[in-house]
Amino acid sequence: GSKVMALLDLLERNKAEKKIVFVHHRETMVQIDALLTARGLSFVRFDGALSGQDKDAAITTFRDRVPILLSTESGGEGRNIQFCNTLINFDIPWNPMAIEQRIGRIDRIGQQREVFIFNLVARGTVEDQVLRLLHPFMPFITEEIWQSLPHEGEALIIAQWPTYSENLAFKAEEELMESVMNAIRAIRNRRSEMNVPPSKKAALYILTEKPRI
């Protein structure tokens, strides 16, 4: 797709320059992993499944040996990567603070070069709608992203608000998710009633009449 082609174009530019590629979904990471491998681009992965030692090793490898760090959201937390000044957001997360955390890995005290942030968003997609929904919470960043992309209208602040569509109403899934949330609430309430510390693991047995849960 157009986002993949845009990503490859960015990675092919100045290949020796360090670049971080952030993805939101693990499935996306697997796909991009295969794509970069097929293209012969050197990179290292960073995700939540790695141990603390392996995470440190991945950052070291990125700093000393390879030009690309392919990372999930976990790479946006608690890491200082000022030796890199280019960040590519392949996926736009729902949580605005996640974007801030990603940028904060390289745009922080100690960074001595200009920072470049690339946000890949395809017009007319869910991500396009996410930008509109995020705008009231982080207007400056979303407006800047919007203006850098092909768009209709003068500014995001006056763009049409996403409209409801019956095709996007997944009632069965909503009911299933509500059941899961109710179970989580019940567990938390019971732990609180029994004074079970948050750090203590407890055995859990769920009895339900719904076979899908």
CSV table of C-alpha atoms in Angstrom, one decimal:
chain,number,residue,atom,x,y,z
A,1,GLY,CA,0.0,0.0,0.0
A,2,SER,CA,0.9,3.7,-0.1
A,3,LYS,CA,2.1,3.7,3.5
A,4,VAL,CA,4.5,0.8,2.9
A,5,MET,CA,5.9,2.6,-0.1
A,6,ALA,CA,6.3,5.8,1.8
A,7,LEU,CA,8.1,3.9,4.6
A,8,LEU,CA,10.5,2.3,2.2
A,9,ASP,CA,11.2,5.6,0.6
A,10,LEU,CA,12.1,7.1,4.0
A,11,LEU,CA,14.3,4.2,5.0
A,12,GLU,CA,16.1,4.3,1.7
A,13,ARG,CA,17.1,7.9,2.1
A,14,ASN,CA,20.5,8.4,3.7
A,15,LYS,CA,20.8,4.7,4.7
A,16,ALA,CA,23.5,5.4,7.3
A,17,GLU,CA,21.3,7.7,9.3
A,18,LYS,CA,19.6,6.2,12.4
A,19,LYS,CA,15.8,5.8,12.1
A,20,ILE,CA,13.2,4.5,14.5
A,21,VAL,CA,10.0,3.0,13.1
A,22,PHE,CA,7.2,2.7,15.6
A,23,VAL,CA,4.3,0.4,15.0
A,24,HIS,CA,1.2,-0.1,17.3
A,25,HIS,CA,0.2,-3.6,16.4
A,26,ARG,CA,2.4,-6.7,16.7
A,27,GLU,CA,0.9,-8.1,13.4
A,28,THR,CA,2.2,-4.9,11.7
A,29,MET,CA,5.7,-5.5,13.2
A,30,VAL,CA,5.7,-9.0,11.7
A,31,GLN,CA,4.8,-7.7,8.3
A,32,ILE,CA,7.3,-4.9,8.3
A,33,ASP,CA,10.0,-7.3,9.6
A,34,ALA,CA,9.4,-9.5,6.6
A,35,LEU,CA,9.4,-6.5,4.3
A,36,LEU,CA,12.7,-5.1,5.6
A,37,THR,CA,14.3,-8.5,5.5
A,38,ALA,CA,13.2,-9.0,1.9
A,39,ARG,CA,14.7,-5.6,1.0
A,40,GLY,CA,18.0,-6.5,2.7
A,41,LEU,CA,17.7,-3.6,5.1
A,42,SER,CA,19.6,-4.0,8.4
A,43,PHE,CA,17.5,-3.5,11.5
A,44,VAL,CA,16.9,-4.7,15.0
A,45,ARG,CA,13.5,-5.4,16.7
A,46,PHE,CA,12.4,-4.0,20.1
A,47,ASP,CA,9.2,-5.2,21.7
A,48,GLY,CA,7.6,-6.1,25.0
A,49,ALA,CA,8.3,-9.8,24.7
A,50,LEU,CA,12.1,-9.2,25.1
A,51,SER,CA,13.7,-9.5,28.5
A,52,GLY,CA,15.3,-6.4,30.1
A,53,GLN,CA,18.7,-7.7,29.1
A,54,ASP,CA,17.6,-8.3,25.5
A,55,LYS,CA,16.1,-4.8,25.3
A,56,ASP,CA,19.4,-3.3,26.4
A,57,ALA,CA,21.2,-5.4,23.8
A,58,ALA,CA,18.7,-4.2,21.1
A,59,ILE,CA,19.4,-0.6,21.9
A,60,THR,CA,23.1,-1.2,21.8
A,61,THR,CA,22.9,-3.0,18.5
A,62,PHE,CA,20.9,-0.1,17.1
A,63,ARG,CA,23.4,2.4,18.3
A,64,ASP,CA,26.6,0.6,17.2
A,65,ARG,CA,25.7,-1.7,14.3
A,66,VAL,CA,22.4,-1.2,12.4
A,67,PRO,CA,20.6,2.0,11.1
A,68,ILE,CA,17.0,0.9,11.9
A,69,LEU,CA,15.1,0.2,15.1
A,70,LEU,CA,11.7,-1.5,14.5
A,71,SER,CA,9.8,-1.0,17.7
A,72,THR,CA,6.4,-1.5,19.3
A,73,GLU,CA,4.9,0.8,21.9
A,74,SER,CA,7.2,-0.5,24.6
A,75,GLY,CA,10.1,1.2,22.9
A,76,GLY,CA,8.4,4.6,23.6
A,77,GLU,CA,8.7,4.1,27.4
A,78,GLY,CA,11.7,4.9,29.5
A,79,ARG,CA,14.4,4.8,26.8
A,80,ASN,CA,16.8,7.6,25.9
A,81,ILE,CA,17.8,7.4,22.3
A,82,GLN,CA,19.3,10.8,21.6
A,83,PHE,CA,21.9,9.3,19.2
A,84,CYS,CA,18.9,9.0,16.7
A,85,ASN,CA,17.1,12.1,15.4
A,86,THR,CA,14.6,10.5,12.9
A,87,LEU,CA,11.3,8.9,14.0
A,88,ILE,CA,8.7,7.3,11.7
A,89,ASN,CA,5.2,6.7,13.1
A,90,PHE,CA,3.9,3.9,10.9
A,91,ASP,CA,0.8,3.5,13.1
A,92,ILE,CA,-0.9,6.3,14.9
A,93,PRO,CA,-2.0,5.1,18.4
A,94,TRP,CA,-5.3,6.0,19.9
A,95,ASN,CA,-3.7,7.4,23.1
A,96,PRO,CA,-2.2,10.8,22.5
A,97,MET,CA,0.3,10.4,25.3
A,98,ALA,CA,1.7,7.4,23.4
A,99,ILE,CA,2.7,9.8,20.6
A,100,GLU,CA,4.3,12.1,23.1
A,101,GLN,CA,6.2,9.3,24.6
A,102,ARG,CA,7.5,8.1,21.2
A,103,ILE,CA,8.8,11.6,20.3
A,104,GLY,CA,10.3,12.0,23.8
A,105,ARG,CA,12.7,9.1,23.2
A,106,ILE,CA,14.7,11.3,20.8
A,107,ASP,CA,13.5,14.9,21.4
A,108,ARG,CA,14.9,15.4,24.8
A,109,ILE,CA,17.8,17.0,26.8
A,110,GLY,CA,21.0,15.8,25.2
A,111,GLN,CA,19.7,15.8,21.6
A,112,GLN,CA,22.2,18.0,19.6
A,113,ARG,CA,20.6,17.8,16.2
A,114,GLU,CA,17.3,18.8,14.6
A,115,VAL,CA,14.6,16.1,15.1
A,116,PHE,CA,12.6,14.8,12.2
A,117,ILE,CA,9.2,13.2,12.8
A,118,PHE,CA,7.3,11.4,10.0
A,119,ASN,CA,3.7,10.3,10.5
A,120,LEU,CA,2.3,7.9,7.9
A,121,VAL,CA,-1.5,8.3,7.6
A,122,ALA,CA,-3.6,7.3,4.6
A,123,ARG,CA,-6.5,9.6,3.8
A,124,GLY,CA,-9.9,8.1,4.3
A,125,THR,CA,-8.8,5.4,6.7
A,126,VAL,CA,-9.4,4.7,10.4
A,127,GLU,CA,-6.1,6.6,11.1
A,128,ASP,CA,-7.6,9.7,9.4
A,129,GLN,CA,-10.6,9.5,11.7
A,130,VAL,CA,-8.3,9.0,14.7
A,131,LEU,CA,-6.5,12.3,13.9
A,132,ARG,CA,-9.9,14.1,13.9
A,133,LEU,CA,-10.8,12.5,17.3
A,134,LEU,CA,-7.5,13.2,18.9
A,135,HIS,CA,-7.5,16.9,17.8
A,136,PRO,CA,-9.3,18.3,20.8
A,137,PHE,CA,-6.7,16.6,23.1
A,138,MET,CA,-3.5,17.4,21.2
A,139,PRO,CA,-4.4,20.1,18.7
A,140,PHE,CA,-0.9,21.3,17.7
A,141,ILE,CA,0.5,17.9,16.9
A,142,THR,CA,-2.5,16.6,15.1
A,143,GLU,CA,-2.8,19.8,13.1
A,144,GLU,CA,0.8,19.6,12.1
A,145,ILE,CA,0.4,15.9,11.0
A,146,TRP,CA,-2.8,16.9,9.1
A,147,GLN,CA,-1.1,19.7,7.2
A,148,SER,CA,1.8,17.5,6.1
A,149,LEU,CA,-0.6,15.0,4.5
A,150,PRO,CA,-2.9,15.1,1.5
A,151,HIS,CA,-6.2,16.4,2.9
A,152,GLU,CA,-9.4,18.2,2.1
A,153,GLY,CA,-10.2,21.5,3.7
A,154,GLU,CA,-8.1,24.3,5.2
A,155,ALA,CA,-7.4,23.0,8.6
A,156,LEU,CA,-8.1,20.0,10.9
A,157,ILE,CA,-9.8,22.2,13.5
A,158,ILE,CA,-12.7,22.8,11.0
A,159,ALA,CA,-12.7,19.4,9.3
A,160,GLN,CA,-15.8,17.4,9.5
A,161,TRP,CA,-16.2,15.3,12.7
A,162,PRO,CA,-16.4,11.5,12.0
A,163,THR,CA,-19.9,10.4,11.4
A,164,TYR,CA,-21.7,7.3,12.8
A,165,SER,CA,-22.0,4.4,10.4
A,166,GLU,CA,-24.1,1.3,11.1
A,167,ASN,CA,-21.5,-0.7,9.3
A,168,LEU,CA,-19.0,0.1,12.1
A,169,ALA,CA,-21.4,-0.9,14.9
A,170,PHE,CA,-20.2,-4.3,16.1
A,171,LYS,CA,-22.9,-5.0,18.7
A,172,ALA,CA,-22.0,-8.6,19.3
A,173,GLU,CA,-18.3,-7.7,19.9
A,174,GLU,CA,-19.4,-4.8,22.2
A,175,GLU,CA,-21.5,-7.3,24.3
A,176,LEU,CA,-18.5,-9.7,24.5
A,177,MET,CA,-16.1,-6.9,25.5
A,178,GLU,CA,-18.6,-5.7,28.2
A,179,SER,CA,-18.7,-9.2,29.6
A,180,VAL,CA,-14.9,-9.1,29.9
A,181,MET,CA,-14.9,-5.7,31.5
A,182,ASN,CA,-17.5,-6.8,34.0
A,183,ALA,CA,-15.3,-9.8,34.9
A,184,ILE,CA,-12.3,-7.5,35.4
A,185,ARG,CA,-14.4,-5.2,37.7
A,186,ALA,CA,-15.6,-8.1,39.7
A,187,ILE,CA,-12.1,-9.4,40.2
A,188,ARG,CA,-10.8,-6.1,41.2
A,189,ASN,CA,-13.6,-5.6,43.7
A,190,ARG,CA,-13.1,-9.0,45.2
A,191,ARG,CA,-9.3,-8.5,45.6
A,192,SER,CA,-10.1,-5.2,47.3
A,193,GLU,CA,-12.6,-6.7,49.6
A,194,MET,CA,-10.1,-9.5,50.6
A,195,ASN,CA,-7.2,-7.0,50.9
A,196,VAL,CA,-5.1,-8.8,48.3
A,197,PRO,CA,-2.1,-6.7,47.3
A,198,PRO,CA,-1.9,-5.7,43.6
A,199,SER,CA,1.5,-7.3,43.3
A,200,LYS,CA,0.2,-10.7,44.6
A,201,LYS,CA,-1.0,-13.3,42.0
A,202,ALA,CA,-4.2,-15.1,42.6
A,203,ALA,CA,-5.8,-18.1,41.0
A,204,LEU,CA,-8.9,-17.2,38.9
A,205,TYR,CA,-11.8,-19.5,37.9
A,206,ILE,CA,-14.5,-18.1,35.6
A,207,LEU,CA,-17.9,-19.9,35.3
A,208,THR,CA,-20.1,-18.7,32.5
A,209,GLU,CA,-23.0,-19.8,30.4
A,210,LYS,CA,-21.5,-18.2,27.3
A,211,PRO,CA,-19.1,-20.7,25.6
A,212,ARG,CA,-17.4,-18.0,23.6
A,213,ILE,CA,-16.0,-16.2,26.7
